[in-house]
Amino acid sequence: MSSSSATLPGDPPGGRRAIAVWGIGVSVYFVAVIFRTSLGVAGLDAADRFHVNASALSTFSILQLLVYAGMQIPVGLLVDRLGTKKVLALGTVLFTAGQLGFAFSPTYGTALASRALLGCGDAMTFISVLRLGSRWFPVRRGPLVAQLAGLVGMAGNLVSTLVLARLLHGVGWTPAFAGSAVAGVVVLVLMLLFLKDHPEGHEPEPFPHQGAAYVRRQIAASWREPGTRLGLWVHFTTQFPAMVFLLLWGLPFLVQAQGLSRATAGELLTLVVLSNMVVGLVYGQIVARHHTARLPLALGTVGATALMWAVTLAYPGEHAPMWLLVALCTVLGACGPASMIGFDFARPANPPERQGTASGITNMGGFVASMTTLFLIGVLLDATGDDYTIAFSAVFVLQALGVSQILRLRRRVALRERERLVASRVETVHVPA
């Protein structure tokens, strides 16, 4: 039995109440993803509304992700210190205010500020939900619970592509974005009334917080673990191709470069989300039952994604055929579930009091890669006169960097995990009956 599947003394019991409490927390993440990805279906509308080019349009998402990535370690520290409920409440207030501000922004500058505020609030959600799951469910359920959280997030993306897109083109910019902000108020009320950080009898042990010295120790101790660093690079390498596609550049690529209608392009974006949800369930079950499958799944997803992008971009015709675009979007759907595997390297490498910090470091990976790729694609589109083949080739550069780091760290992580497994077995043998 792997260390990830062992039942540890003092494990939370799980059960219906755990599902209910975790469901409230994950609903906050669901709304945050709707707000985060809302620009993906409004990119062309935003360009017209604020009269900006491709580089300026990409700045919306780059700034949002810059704030998100920069907040990951501070948020992880806050979750470790303050608990889930307080951090989630603050995040909900911020991302709701950001979405509402974006609805009424009269200028490009105010819209940028609103997206930055949204990114700050969004940054507080996922790590909090991971921490909530670890406090309410047994350790052996960790991989599946994390994948389910990612699946719910993709359901939020589905709402953006199906519902918000129709609202945007039906009632207009301000009513669509302002109306969606109501969802933030609803989940905030539910959370304040019903969310609890942990079940009774499973309170975390108190540990001292000593200002800057404590922060440095938490970050340094988490970073020293090879599992944390491998988790970051797995997240870096797997997440960004789909994130970039869904967050901003997918719709322009399909409409402008592939000659599709907005409706057809929207259906393909929806396919990415649906594929993500299906693959997430499969990956979660596989990793929970076969711990050694983590790295093959992650690297296999990277290889499949690179292959599909290469075939699509190199296709000799004026436009790629529909079957190829369908295959590309189906494979892109595996990127999100594969990125969740990064947390399955970081989680067992760190004790409970460092889970938030380690998750924050891991979660930075994919968003740094996404931010970098969003910027490169925007710059290359402007420099080449909207040549999407050249612009999207930036994907391969970041994939190559990430794979090199994964291969460098994998043996060290495997050794450390074997050492922890042996140590846990020795402790179990010496525990009196």
mmCIF file of N, CA and C in Angstrom, residues 174-227:
data_model
loop_
_atom_site.group_PDB
_atom_site.id
_atom_site.type_symbol
_atom_site.label_atom_id
_atom_site.label_comp_id
_atom_site.label_asym_id
_atom_site.label_seq_id
_atom_site.Cartn_x
_atom_site.Cartn_y
_atom_site.Cartn_z
ATOM 1 N N THR A 174 -22.666 45.388 -19.376
ATOM 2 C CA THR A 174 -22.866 45.738 -17.961
ATOM 3 C C THR A 174 -23.885 44.844 -17.270
ATOM 4 N N PRO A 175 -25.065 44.596 -17.828
ATOM 5 C CA PRO A 175 -26.008 43.693 -17.154
ATOM 6 C C PRO A 175 -25.464 42.269 -16.988
ATOM 7 N N ALA A 176 -24.718 41.783 -17.970
ATOM 8 C CA ALA A 176 -24.195 40.414 -17.887
ATOM 9 C C ALA A 176 -23.187 40.277 -16.756
ATOM 10 N N PHE A 177 -22.208 41.170 -16.696
ATOM 11 C CA PHE A 177 -21.175 41.058 -15.666
ATOM 12 C C PHE A 177 -21.714 41.442 -14.289
ATOM 13 N N ALA A 178 -22.538 42.468 -14.217
ATOM 14 C CA ALA A 178 -23.107 42.867 -12.922
ATOM 15 C C ALA A 178 -24.054 41.790 -12.393
ATOM 16 N N GLY A 179 -24.841 41.192 -13.278
ATOM 17 C CA GLY A 179 -25.749 40.133 -12.856
ATOM 18 C C GLY A 179 -25.007 38.922 -12.333
ATOM 19 N N SER A 180 -23.889 38.580 -12.979
ATOM 20 C CA SER A 180 -23.122 37.418 -12.520
ATOM 21 C C SER A 180 -22.521 37.655 -11.139
ATOM 22 N N ALA A 181 -22.253 38.923 -10.794
ATOM 23 C CA ALA A 181 -21.656 39.234 -9.489
ATOM 24 C C ALA A 181 -22.567 38.846 -8.329
ATOM 25 N N VAL A 182 -23.865 38.710 -8.580
ATOM 26 C CA VAL A 182 -24.807 38.304 -7.530
ATOM 27 C C VAL A 182 -24.431 36.926 -6.971
ATOM 28 N N ALA A 183 -23.884 36.066 -7.823
ATOM 29 C CA ALA A 183 -23.489 34.728 -7.363
ATOM 30 C C ALA A 183 -22.449 34.811 -6.261
ATOM 31 N N GLY A 184 -21.568 35.798 -6.328
ATOM 32 C CA GLY A 184 -20.577 35.979 -5.278
ATOM 33 C C GLY A 184 -21.207 36.305 -3.940
ATOM 34 N N VAL A 185 -22.247 37.117 -3.949
ATOM 35 C CA VAL A 185 -22.941 37.471 -2.712
ATOM 36 C C VAL A 185 -23.616 36.237 -2.113
ATOM 37 N N VAL A 186 -24.213 35.403 -2.966
ATOM 38 C CA VAL A 186 -24.914 34.206 -2.492
ATOM 39 C C VAL A 186 -23.956 33.245 -1.785
ATOM 40 N N VAL A 187 -22.806 32.948 -2.428
ATOM 41 C CA VAL A 187 -21.885 31.989 -1.805
ATOM 42 C C VAL A 187 -21.244 32.576 -0.546
ATOM 43 N N LEU A 188 -21.077 33.894 -0.495
ATOM 44 C CA LEU A 188 -20.530 34.512 0.710
ATOM 45 C C LEU A 188 -21.461 34.302 1.904
ATOM 46 N N VAL A 189 -22.754 34.490 1.694
ATOM 47 C CA VAL A 189 -23.733 34.291 2.769
ATOM 48 C C VAL A 189 -23.739 32.833 3.227
ATOM 49 N N LEU A 190 -23.745 31.890 2.281
ATOM 50 C CA LEU A 190 -23.736 30.466 2.635
ATOM 51 C C LEU A 190 -22.497 30.109 3.441
ATOM 52 N N MET A 191 -21.371 30.630 3.013
ATOM 53 C CA MET A 191 -20.128 30.307 3.689
ATOM 54 C C MET A 191 -20.102 30.854 5.115
ATOM 55 N N LEU A 192 -20.529 32.097 5.295
ATOM 56 C CA LEU A 192 -20.513 32.702 6.622
ATOM 57 C C LEU A 192 -21.458 31.969 7.580
ATOM 58 N N LEU A 193 -22.536 31.422 7.046
ATOM 59 C CA LEU A 193 -23.515 30.749 7.897
ATOM 60 C C LEU A 193 -23.139 29.306 8.234
ATOM 61 N N PHE A 194 -22.551 28.591 7.296
ATOM 62 C CA PHE A 194 -22.453 27.134 7.450
ATOM 63 C C PHE A 194 -21.046 26.549 7.385
ATOM 64 N N LEU A 195 -20.047 27.274 6.904
ATOM 65 C CA LEU A 195 -18.715 26.688 6.717
ATOM 66 C C LEU A 195 -17.979 26.561 8.048
ATOM 67 N N LYS A 196 -17.307 25.426 8.253
ATOM 68 C CA LYS A 196 -16.430 25.226 9.408
ATOM 69 C C LYS A 196 -15.074 24.737 8.909
ATOM 70 N N ASP A 197 -14.020 25.185 9.573
ATOM 71 C CA ASP A 197 -12.672 24.827 9.125
ATOM 72 C C ASP A 197 -12.362 23.341 9.277
ATOM 73 N N HIS A 198 -12.920 22.692 10.294
ATOM 74 C CA HIS A 198 -12.602 21.295 10.555
ATOM 75 C C HIS A 198 -13.709 20.671 11.413
ATOM 76 N N PRO A 199 -13.837 19.338 11.386
ATOM 77 C CA PRO A 199 -14.854 18.676 12.228
ATOM 78 C C PRO A 199 -14.448 18.704 13.700
ATOM 79 N N GLU A 200 -15.445 18.549 14.571
ATOM 80 C CA GLU A 200 -15.172 18.500 15.999
ATOM 81 C C GLU A 200 -14.234 17.341 16.332
ATOM 82 N N GLY A 201 -13.296 17.634 17.224
ATOM 83 C CA GLY A 201 -12.346 16.606 17.624
ATOM 84 C C GLY A 201 -11.156 16.477 16.706
ATOM 85 N N HIS A 202 -11.090 17.276 15.666
ATOM 86 C CA HIS A 202 -9.971 17.220 14.720
ATOM 87 C C HIS A 202 -9.331 18.592 14.554
ATOM 88 N N GLU A 203 -9.310 19.351 15.639
ATOM 89 C CA GLU A 203 -8.678 20.657 15.595
ATOM 90 C C GLU A 203 -7.177 20.495 15.375
ATOM 91 N N PRO A 204 -6.580 21.325 14.543
ATOM 92 C CA PRO A 204 -5.128 21.241 14.340
ATOM 93 C C PRO A 204 -4.385 21.650 15.607
ATOM 94 N N GLU A 205 -3.226 21.056 15.801
ATOM 95 C CA GLU A 205 -2.425 21.415 16.961
ATOM 96 C C GLU A 205 -1.916 22.848 16.817
ATOM 97 N N PRO A 206 -1.965 23.629 17.886
ATOM 98 C CA PRO A 206 -1.456 25.005 17.795
ATOM 99 C C PRO A 206 0.060 25.000 17.628
ATOM 100 N N PHE A 207 0.547 25.921 16.846
ATOM 101 C CA PHE A 207 1.993 26.074 16.693
ATOM 102 C C PHE A 207 2.305 27.555 16.597
ATOM 103 N N PRO A 208 3.490 27.953 17.019
ATOM 104 C CA PRO A 208 3.783 29.383 17.139
ATOM 105 C C PRO A 208 3.969 30.059 15.786
ATOM 106 N N HIS A 209 3.549 31.310 15.719
ATOM 107 C CA HIS A 209 3.774 32.153 14.552
ATOM 108 C C HIS A 209 4.656 33.312 15.001
ATOM 109 N N GLN A 210 5.781 33.447 14.395
ATOM 110 C CA GLN A 210 6.738 34.441 14.856
ATOM 111 C C GLN A 210 7.110 35.400 13.726
ATOM 112 N N GLY A 211 6.108 36.042 13.161
ATOM 113 C CA GLY A 211 6.331 37.091 12.185
ATOM 114 C C GLY A 211 7.122 36.636 10.983
ATOM 115 N N ALA A 212 8.068 37.488 10.568
ATOM 116 C CA ALA A 212 8.838 37.231 9.352
ATOM 117 C C ALA A 212 9.658 35.953 9.458
ATOM 118 N N ALA A 213 10.154 35.650 10.663
ATOM 119 C CA ALA A 213 10.944 34.438 10.834
ATOM 120 C C ALA A 213 10.101 33.195 10.545
ATOM 121 N N TYR A 214 8.852 33.211 11.009
ATOM 122 C CA TYR A 214 7.939 32.090 10.746
ATOM 123 C C TYR A 214 7.683 31.950 9.250
ATOM 124 N N VAL A 215 7.444 33.061 8.580
ATOM 125 C CA VAL A 215 7.185 33.031 7.138
ATOM 126 C C VAL A 215 8.361 32.429 6.396
ATOM 127 N N ARG A 216 9.559 32.880 6.737
ATOM 128 C CA ARG A 216 10.755 32.366 6.062
ATOM 129 C C ARG A 216 10.914 30.861 6.296
ATOM 130 N N ARG A 217 10.656 30.429 7.524
ATOM 131 C CA ARG A 217 10.793 29.000 7.828
ATOM 132 C C ARG A 217 9.785 28.162 7.042
ATOM 133 N N GLN A 218 8.546 28.643 6.984
ATOM 134 C CA GLN A 218 7.514 27.898 6.259
ATOM 135 C C GLN A 218 7.865 27.750 4.779
ATOM 136 N N ILE A 219 8.257 28.848 4.170
ATOM 137 C CA ILE A 219 8.588 28.815 2.745
ATOM 138 C C ILE A 219 9.827 27.964 2.490
ATOM 139 N N ALA A 220 10.870 28.176 3.315
ATOM 140 C CA ALA A 220 12.115 27.444 3.109
ATOM 141 C C ALA A 220 11.918 25.946 3.318
ATOM 142 N N ALA A 221 11.183 25.580 4.364
ATOM 143 C CA ALA A 221 10.970 24.156 4.636
ATOM 144 C C ALA A 221 10.155 23.493 3.528
ATOM 145 N N SER A 222 9.157 24.194 3.025
ATOM 146 C CA SER A 222 8.359 23.645 1.924
ATOM 147 C C SER A 222 9.191 23.507 0.665
ATOM 148 N N TRP A 223 9.997 24.509 0.367
ATOM 149 C CA TRP A 223 10.786 24.501 -0.871
ATOM 150 C C TRP A 223 11.886 23.444 -0.825
ATOM 151 N N ARG A 224 12.405 23.157 0.380
ATOM 152 C CA ARG A 224 13.468 22.146 0.479
ATOM 153 C C ARG A 224 12.974 20.757 0.102
ATOM 154 N N GLU A 225 11.686 20.540 0.212
ATOM 155 C CA GLU A 225 11.142 19.238 -0.144
ATOM 156 C C GLU A 225 11.103 19.077 -1.661
ATOM 157 N N PRO A 226 11.791 18.074 -2.205
ATOM 158 C CA PRO A 226 11.748 17.862 -3.660
ATOM 159 C C PRO A 226 10.324 17.662 -4.182
ATOM 160 N N GLY A 227 9.461 17.077 -3.349
ATOM 161 C CA GLY A 227 8.081 16.862 -3.781
ATOM 162 C C GLY A 227 7.349 18.161 -4.061
#
